[in-house]
JSON list of C-alpha atoms in Angstrom, two decimals:
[
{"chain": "A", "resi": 1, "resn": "UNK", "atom": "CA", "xyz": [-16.54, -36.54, 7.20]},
{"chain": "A", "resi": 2, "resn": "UNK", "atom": "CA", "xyz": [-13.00, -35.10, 7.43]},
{"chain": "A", "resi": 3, "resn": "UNK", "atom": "CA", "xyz": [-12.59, -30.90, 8.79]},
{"chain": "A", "resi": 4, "resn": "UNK", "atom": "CA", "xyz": [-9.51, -29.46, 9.16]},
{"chain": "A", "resi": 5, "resn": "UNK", "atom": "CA", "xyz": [-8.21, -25.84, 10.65]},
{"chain": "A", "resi": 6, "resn": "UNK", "atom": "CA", "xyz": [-5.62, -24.54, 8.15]},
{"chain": "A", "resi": 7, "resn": "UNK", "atom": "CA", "xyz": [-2.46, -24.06, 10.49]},
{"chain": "A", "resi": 8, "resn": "UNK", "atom": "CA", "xyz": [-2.57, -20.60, 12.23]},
{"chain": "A", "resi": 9, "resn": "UNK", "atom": "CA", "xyz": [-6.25, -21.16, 12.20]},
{"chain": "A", "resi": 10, "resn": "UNK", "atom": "CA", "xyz": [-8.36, -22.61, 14.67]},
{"chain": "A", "resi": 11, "resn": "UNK", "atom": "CA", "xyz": [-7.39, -26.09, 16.87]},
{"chain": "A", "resi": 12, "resn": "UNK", "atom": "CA", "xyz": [-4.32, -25.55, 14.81]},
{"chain": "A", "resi": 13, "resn": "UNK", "atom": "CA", "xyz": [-0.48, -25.01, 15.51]},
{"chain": "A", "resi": 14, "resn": "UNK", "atom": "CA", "xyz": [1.02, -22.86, 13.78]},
{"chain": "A", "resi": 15, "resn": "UNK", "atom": "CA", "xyz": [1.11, -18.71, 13.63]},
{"chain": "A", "resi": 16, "resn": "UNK", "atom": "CA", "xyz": [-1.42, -17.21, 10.66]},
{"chain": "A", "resi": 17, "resn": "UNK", "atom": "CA", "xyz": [1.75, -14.88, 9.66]},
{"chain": "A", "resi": 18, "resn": "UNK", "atom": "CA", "xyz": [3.42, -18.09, 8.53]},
{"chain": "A", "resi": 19, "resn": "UNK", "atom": "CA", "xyz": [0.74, -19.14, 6.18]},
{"chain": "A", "resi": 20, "resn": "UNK", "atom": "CA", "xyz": [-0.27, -19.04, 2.49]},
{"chain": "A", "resi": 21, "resn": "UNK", "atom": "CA", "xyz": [-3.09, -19.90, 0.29]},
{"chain": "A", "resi": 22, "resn": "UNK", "atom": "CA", "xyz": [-0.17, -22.24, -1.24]},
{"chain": "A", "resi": 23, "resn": "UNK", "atom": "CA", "xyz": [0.86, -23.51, 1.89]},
{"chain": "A", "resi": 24, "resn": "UNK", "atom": "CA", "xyz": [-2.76, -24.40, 2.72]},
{"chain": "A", "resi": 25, "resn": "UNK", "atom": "CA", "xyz": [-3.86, -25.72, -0.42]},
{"chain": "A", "resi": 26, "resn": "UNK", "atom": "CA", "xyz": [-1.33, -28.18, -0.58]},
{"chain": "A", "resi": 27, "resn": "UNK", "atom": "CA", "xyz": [-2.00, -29.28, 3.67]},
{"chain": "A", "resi": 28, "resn": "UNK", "atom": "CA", "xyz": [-5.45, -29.75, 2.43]},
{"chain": "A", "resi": 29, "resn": "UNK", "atom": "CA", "xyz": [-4.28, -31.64, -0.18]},
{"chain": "A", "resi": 30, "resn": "UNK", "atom": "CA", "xyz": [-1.96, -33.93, 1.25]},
{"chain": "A", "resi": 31, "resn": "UNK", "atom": "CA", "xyz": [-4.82, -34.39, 4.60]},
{"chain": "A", "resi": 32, "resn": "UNK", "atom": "CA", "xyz": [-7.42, -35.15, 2.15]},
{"chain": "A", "resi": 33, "resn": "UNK", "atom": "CA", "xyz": [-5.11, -37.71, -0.23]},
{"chain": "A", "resi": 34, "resn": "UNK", "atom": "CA", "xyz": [-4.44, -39.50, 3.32]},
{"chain": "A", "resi": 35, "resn": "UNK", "atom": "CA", "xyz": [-7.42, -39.97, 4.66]},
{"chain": "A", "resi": 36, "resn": "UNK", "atom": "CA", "xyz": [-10.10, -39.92, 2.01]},
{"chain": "A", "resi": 37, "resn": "UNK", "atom": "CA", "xyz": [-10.79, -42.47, -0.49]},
{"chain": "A", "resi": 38, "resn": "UNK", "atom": "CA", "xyz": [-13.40, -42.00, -3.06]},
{"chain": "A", "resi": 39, "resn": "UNK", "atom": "CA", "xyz": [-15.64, -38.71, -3.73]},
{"chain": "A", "resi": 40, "resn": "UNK", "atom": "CA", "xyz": [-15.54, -35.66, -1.82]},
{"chain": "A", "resi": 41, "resn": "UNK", "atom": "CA", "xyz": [-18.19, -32.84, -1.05]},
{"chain": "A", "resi": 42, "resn": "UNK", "atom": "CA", "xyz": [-15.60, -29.96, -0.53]},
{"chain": "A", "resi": 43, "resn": "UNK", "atom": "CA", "xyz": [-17.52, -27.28, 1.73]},
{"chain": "A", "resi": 44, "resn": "UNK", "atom": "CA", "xyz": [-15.15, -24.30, 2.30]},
{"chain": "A", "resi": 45, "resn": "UNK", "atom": "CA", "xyz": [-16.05, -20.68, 3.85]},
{"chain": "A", "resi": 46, "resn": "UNK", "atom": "CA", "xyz": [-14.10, -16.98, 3.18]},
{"chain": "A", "resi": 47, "resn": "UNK", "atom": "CA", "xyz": [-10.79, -17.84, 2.74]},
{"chain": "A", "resi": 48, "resn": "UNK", "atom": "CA", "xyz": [-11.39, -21.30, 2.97]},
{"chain": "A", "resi": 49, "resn": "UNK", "atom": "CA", "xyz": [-13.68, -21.23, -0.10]},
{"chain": "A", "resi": 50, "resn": "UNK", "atom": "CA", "xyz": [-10.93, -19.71, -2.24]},
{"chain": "A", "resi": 51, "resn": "UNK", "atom": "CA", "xyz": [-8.75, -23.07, -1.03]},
{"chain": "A", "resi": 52, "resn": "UNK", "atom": "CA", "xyz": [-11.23, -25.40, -1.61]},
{"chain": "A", "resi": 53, "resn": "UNK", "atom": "CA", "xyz": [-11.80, -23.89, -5.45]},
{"chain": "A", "resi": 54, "resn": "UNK", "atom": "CA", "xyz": [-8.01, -24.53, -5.59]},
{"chain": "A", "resi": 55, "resn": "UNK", "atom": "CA", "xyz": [-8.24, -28.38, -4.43]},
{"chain": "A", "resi": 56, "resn": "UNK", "atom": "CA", "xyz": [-10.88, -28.65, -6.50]},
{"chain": "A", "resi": 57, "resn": "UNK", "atom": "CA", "xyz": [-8.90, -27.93, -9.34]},
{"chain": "A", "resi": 58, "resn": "UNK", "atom": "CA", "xyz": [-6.26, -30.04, -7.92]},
{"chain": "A", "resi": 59, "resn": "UNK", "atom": "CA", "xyz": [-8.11, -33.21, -7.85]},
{"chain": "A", "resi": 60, "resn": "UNK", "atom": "CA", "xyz": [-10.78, -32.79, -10.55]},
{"chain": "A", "resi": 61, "resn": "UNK", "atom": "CA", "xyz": [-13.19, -35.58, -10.94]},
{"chain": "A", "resi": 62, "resn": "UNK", "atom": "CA", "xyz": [-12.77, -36.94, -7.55]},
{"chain": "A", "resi": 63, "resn": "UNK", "atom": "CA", "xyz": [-14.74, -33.73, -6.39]},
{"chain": "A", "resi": 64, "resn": "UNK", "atom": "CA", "xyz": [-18.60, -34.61, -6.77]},
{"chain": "A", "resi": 65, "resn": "UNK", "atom": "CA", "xyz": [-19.64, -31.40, -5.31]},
{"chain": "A", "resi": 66, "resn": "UNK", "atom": "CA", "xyz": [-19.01, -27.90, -3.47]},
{"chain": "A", "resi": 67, "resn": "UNK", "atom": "CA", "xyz": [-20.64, -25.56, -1.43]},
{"chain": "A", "resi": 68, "resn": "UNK", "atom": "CA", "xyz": [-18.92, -22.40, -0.89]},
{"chain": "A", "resi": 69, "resn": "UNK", "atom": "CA", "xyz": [-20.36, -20.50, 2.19]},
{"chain": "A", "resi": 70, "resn": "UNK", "atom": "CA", "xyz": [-19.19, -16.04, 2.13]},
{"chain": "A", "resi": 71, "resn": "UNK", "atom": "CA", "xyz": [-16.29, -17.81, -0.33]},
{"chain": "A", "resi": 72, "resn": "UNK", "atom": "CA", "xyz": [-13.83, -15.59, -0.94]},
{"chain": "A", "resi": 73, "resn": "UNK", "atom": "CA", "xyz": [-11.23, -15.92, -3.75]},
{"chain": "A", "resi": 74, "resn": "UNK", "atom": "CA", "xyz": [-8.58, -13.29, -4.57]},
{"chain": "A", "resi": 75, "resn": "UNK", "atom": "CA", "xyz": [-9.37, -11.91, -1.23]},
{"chain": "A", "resi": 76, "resn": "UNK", "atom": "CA", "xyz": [-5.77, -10.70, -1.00]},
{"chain": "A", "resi": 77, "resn": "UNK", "atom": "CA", "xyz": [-6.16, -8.16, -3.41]},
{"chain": "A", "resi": 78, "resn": "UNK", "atom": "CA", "xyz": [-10.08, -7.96, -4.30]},
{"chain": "A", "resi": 79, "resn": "UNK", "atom": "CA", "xyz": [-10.85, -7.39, -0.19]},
{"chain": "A", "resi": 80, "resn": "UNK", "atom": "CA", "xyz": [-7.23, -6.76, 1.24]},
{"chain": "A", "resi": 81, "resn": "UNK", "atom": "CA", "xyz": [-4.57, -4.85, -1.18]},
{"chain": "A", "resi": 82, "resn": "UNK", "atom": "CA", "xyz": [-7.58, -2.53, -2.63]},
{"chain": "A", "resi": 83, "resn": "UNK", "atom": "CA", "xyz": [-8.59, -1.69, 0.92]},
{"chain": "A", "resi": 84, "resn": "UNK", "atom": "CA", "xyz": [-5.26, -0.18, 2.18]},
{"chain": "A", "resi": 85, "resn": "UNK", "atom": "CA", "xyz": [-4.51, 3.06, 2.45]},
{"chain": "A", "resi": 86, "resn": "UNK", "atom": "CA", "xyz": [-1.21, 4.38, 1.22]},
{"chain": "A", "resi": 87, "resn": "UNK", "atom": "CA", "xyz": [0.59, 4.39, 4.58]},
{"chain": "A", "resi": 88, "resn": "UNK", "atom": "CA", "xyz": [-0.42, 0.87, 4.93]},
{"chain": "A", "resi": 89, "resn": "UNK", "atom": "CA", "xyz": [0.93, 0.02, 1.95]},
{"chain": "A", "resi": 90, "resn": "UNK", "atom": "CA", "xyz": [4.21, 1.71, 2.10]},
{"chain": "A", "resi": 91, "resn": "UNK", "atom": "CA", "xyz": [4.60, 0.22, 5.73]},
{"chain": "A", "resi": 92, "resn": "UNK", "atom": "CA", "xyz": [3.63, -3.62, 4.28]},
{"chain": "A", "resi": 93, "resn": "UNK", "atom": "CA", "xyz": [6.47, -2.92, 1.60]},
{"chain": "A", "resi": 94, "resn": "UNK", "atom": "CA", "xyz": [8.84, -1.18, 3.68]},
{"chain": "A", "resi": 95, "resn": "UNK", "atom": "CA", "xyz": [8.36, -3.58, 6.93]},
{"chain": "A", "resi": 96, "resn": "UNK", "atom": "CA", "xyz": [7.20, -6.50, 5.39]},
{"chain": "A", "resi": 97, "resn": "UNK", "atom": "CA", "xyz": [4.22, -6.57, 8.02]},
{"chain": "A", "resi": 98, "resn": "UNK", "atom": "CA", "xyz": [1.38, -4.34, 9.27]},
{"chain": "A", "resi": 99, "resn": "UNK", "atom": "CA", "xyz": [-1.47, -5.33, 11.78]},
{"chain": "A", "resi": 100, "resn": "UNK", "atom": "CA", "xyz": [-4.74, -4.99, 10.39]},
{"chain": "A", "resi": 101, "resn": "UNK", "atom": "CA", "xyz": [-7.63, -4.32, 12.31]},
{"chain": "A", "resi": 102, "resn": "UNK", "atom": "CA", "xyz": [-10.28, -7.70, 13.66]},
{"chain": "A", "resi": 103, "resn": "UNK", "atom": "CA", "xyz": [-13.40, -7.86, 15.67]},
{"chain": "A", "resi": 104, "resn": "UNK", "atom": "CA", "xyz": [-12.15, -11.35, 16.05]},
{"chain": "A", "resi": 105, "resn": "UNK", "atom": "CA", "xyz": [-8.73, -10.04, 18.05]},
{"chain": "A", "resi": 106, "resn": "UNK", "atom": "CA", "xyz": [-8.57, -6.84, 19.65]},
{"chain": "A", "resi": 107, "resn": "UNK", "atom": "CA", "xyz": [-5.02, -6.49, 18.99]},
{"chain": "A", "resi": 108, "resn": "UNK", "atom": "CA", "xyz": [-5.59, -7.32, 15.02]},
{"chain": "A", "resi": 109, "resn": "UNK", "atom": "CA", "xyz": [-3.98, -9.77, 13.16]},
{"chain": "A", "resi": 110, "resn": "UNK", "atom": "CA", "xyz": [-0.63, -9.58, 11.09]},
{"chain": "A", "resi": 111, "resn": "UNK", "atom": "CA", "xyz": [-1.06, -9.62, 7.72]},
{"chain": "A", "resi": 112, "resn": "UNK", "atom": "CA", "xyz": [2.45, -9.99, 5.28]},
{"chain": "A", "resi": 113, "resn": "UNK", "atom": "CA", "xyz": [4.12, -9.19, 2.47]},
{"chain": "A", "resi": 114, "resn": "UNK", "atom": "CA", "xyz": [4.16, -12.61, 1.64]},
{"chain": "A", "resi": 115, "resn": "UNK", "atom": "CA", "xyz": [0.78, -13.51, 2.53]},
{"chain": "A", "resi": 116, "resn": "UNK", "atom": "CA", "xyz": [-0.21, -10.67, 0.11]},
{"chain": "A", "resi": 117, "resn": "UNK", "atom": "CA", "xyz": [2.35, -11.86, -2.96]},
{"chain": "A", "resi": 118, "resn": "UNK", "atom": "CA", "xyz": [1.81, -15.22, -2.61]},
{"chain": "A", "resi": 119, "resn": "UNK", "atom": "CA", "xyz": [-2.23, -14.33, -3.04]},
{"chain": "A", "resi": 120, "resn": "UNK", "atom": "CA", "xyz": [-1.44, -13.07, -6.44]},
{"chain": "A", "resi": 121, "resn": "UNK", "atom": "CA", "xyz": [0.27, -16.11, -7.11]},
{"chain": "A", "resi": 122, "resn": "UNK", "atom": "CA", "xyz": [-3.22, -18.22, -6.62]},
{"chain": "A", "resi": 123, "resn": "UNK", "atom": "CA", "xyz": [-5.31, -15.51, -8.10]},
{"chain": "A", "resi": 124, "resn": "UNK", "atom": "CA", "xyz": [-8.95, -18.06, -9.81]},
{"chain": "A", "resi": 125, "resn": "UNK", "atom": "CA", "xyz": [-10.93, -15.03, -10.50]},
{"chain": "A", "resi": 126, "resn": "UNK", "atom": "CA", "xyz": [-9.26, -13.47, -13.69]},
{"chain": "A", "resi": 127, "resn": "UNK", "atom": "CA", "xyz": [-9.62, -16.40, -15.90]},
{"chain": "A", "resi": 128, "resn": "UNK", "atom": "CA", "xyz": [-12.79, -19.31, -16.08]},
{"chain": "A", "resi": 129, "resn": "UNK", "atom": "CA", "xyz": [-12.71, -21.88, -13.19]},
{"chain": "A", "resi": 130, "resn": "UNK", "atom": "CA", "xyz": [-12.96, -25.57, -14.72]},
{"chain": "A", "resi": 131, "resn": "UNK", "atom": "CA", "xyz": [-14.88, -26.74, -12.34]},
{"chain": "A", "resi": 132, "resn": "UNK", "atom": "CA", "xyz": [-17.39, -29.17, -13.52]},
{"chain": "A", "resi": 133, "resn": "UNK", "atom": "CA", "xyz": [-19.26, -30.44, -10.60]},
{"chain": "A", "resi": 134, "resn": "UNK", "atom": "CA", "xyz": [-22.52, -28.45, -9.05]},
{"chain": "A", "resi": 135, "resn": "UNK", "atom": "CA", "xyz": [-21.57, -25.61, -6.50]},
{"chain": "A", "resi": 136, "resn": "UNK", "atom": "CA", "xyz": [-23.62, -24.22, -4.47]},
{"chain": "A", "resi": 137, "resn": "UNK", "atom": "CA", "xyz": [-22.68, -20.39, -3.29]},
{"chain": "A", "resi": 138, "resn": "UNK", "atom": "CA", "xyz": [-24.25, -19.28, 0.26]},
{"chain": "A", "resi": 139, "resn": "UNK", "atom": "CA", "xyz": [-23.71, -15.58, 0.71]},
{"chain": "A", "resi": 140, "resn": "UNK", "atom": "CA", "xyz": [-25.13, -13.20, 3.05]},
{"chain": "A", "resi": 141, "resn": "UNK", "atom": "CA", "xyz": [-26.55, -10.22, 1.54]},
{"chain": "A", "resi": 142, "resn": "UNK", "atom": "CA", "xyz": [-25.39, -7.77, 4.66]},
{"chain": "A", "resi": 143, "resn": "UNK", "atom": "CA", "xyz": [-22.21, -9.70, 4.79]},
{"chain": "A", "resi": 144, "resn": "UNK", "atom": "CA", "xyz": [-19.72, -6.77, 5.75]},
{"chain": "A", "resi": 145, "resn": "UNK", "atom": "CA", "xyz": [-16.53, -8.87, 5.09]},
{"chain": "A", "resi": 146, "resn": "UNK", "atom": "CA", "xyz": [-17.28, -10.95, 1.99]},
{"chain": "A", "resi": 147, "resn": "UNK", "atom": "CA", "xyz": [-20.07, -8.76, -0.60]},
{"chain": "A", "resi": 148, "resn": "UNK", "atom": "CA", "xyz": [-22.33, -10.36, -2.02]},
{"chain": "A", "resi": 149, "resn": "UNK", "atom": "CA", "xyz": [-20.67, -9.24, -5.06]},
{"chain": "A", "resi": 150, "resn": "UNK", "atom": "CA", "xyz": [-18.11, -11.67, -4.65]},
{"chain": "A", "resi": 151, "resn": "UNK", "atom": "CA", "xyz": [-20.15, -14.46, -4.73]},
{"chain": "A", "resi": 152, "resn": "UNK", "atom": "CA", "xyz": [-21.86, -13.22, -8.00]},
{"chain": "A", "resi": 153, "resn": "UNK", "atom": "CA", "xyz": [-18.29, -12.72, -9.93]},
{"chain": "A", "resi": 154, "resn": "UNK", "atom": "CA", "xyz": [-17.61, -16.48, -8.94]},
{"chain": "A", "resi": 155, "resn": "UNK", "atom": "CA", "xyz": [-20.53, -18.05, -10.39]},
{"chain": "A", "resi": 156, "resn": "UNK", "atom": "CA", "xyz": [-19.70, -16.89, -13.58]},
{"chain": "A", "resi": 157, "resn": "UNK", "atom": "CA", "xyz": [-16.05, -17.30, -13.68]},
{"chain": "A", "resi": 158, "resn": "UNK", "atom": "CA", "xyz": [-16.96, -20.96, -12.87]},
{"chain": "A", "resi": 159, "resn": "UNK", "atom": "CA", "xyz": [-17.15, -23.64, -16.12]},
{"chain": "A", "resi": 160, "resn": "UNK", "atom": "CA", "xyz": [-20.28, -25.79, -14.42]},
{"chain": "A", "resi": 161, "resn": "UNK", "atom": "CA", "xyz": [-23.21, -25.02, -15.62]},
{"chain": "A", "resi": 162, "resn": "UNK", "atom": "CA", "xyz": [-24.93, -26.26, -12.26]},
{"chain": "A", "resi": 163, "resn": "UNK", "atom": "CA", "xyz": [-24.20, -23.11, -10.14]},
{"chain": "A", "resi": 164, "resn": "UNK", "atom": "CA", "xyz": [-26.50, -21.99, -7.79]},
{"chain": "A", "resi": 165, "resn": "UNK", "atom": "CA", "xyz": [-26.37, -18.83, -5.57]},
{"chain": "A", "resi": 166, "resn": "UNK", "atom": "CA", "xyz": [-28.51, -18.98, -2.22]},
{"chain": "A", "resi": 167, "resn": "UNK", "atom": "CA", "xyz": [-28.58, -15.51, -0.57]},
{"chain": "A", "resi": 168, "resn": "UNK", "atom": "CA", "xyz": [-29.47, -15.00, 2.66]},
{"chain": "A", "resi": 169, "resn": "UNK", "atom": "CA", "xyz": [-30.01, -11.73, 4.99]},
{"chain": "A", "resi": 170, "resn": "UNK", "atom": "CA", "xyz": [-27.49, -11.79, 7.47]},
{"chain": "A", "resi": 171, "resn": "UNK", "atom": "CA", "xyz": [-23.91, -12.67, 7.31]}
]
């Protein structure tokens, strides 16, 4: 079994306000094609689900399966951009930077300019997903970050035909 905290994230170096869904796909990439041989189970949750859709892609039939747990694709603009208000978006264009709030920090966490333009850049959800191994989708029902909706959208935008959705009740 290999895990890995995108950097920023986690056990890992690195601030979050440096990242990208590019910049992660391809560490995942390059940790995976050193240190795994043979098929791969790719198990990715949120944000991570949205990465592991894009190594997926990446390394096609080496993937034998994937379970996506509250995945999130597009979040940048399906969950993010859409949310803002106007001031929030004229302060992320005009200082590059705002500071959303997080349960998880009480000081919130910086979300950029970059971050959000690079997420259109890696946008899955517009187009079918060839993906042709079975996925499994996880999804709370009450989730307040991730809706459920989310999780619906994917399954169809994905090319398997052996999709499943599991609900559950709580996040």
């Amino acid at each position: 079994m290999l895990r890995l905290d995108y950097s920023g994230h986690g056990a890992s170096g690195g601030q979050f306000e440096n990242g990208s869904i590019s910049a992660w796909t391809q560490d995942a990439l390059t940790v995976i094609k050193a240190a795994v041989d043979g098929q791969l189970i790719l198990v990715g949750s949120s944000m991570g689900g949205w990465i592991m859709l894009h190594v997926a892609l990446a390394l096609g039939p080496q993937i034998s399966g994937m379970i996506g747990i509250a995945a999130a694709p597009d979040f940048t603009r399906d969950l993010m951009w859409r949310d803002l208000t106007a001031e929030q978006r004229d302060t992320l264009n005009r200082d590059g930077v705002i500071l959303l709030d997080s349960e998880y920090d009480p000081e919130g966490y910086p979300v950029t300019k970059a971050f959000i333009e690079d997420g259109e850049k890696n946008l899955l959800m517009e187009n079918p997903i060839d993906i042709n191994c079975p996925v499994r989708l996880i999804q709370g029902m009450l989730d307040t970050e991730v809706p459920w909706e989310t999780a619906v959208q994917l399954s169809h935008a994905l090319t398997t035909s052996d999709v499943r959705g599991m609900p559950g009740k709580e996040r």
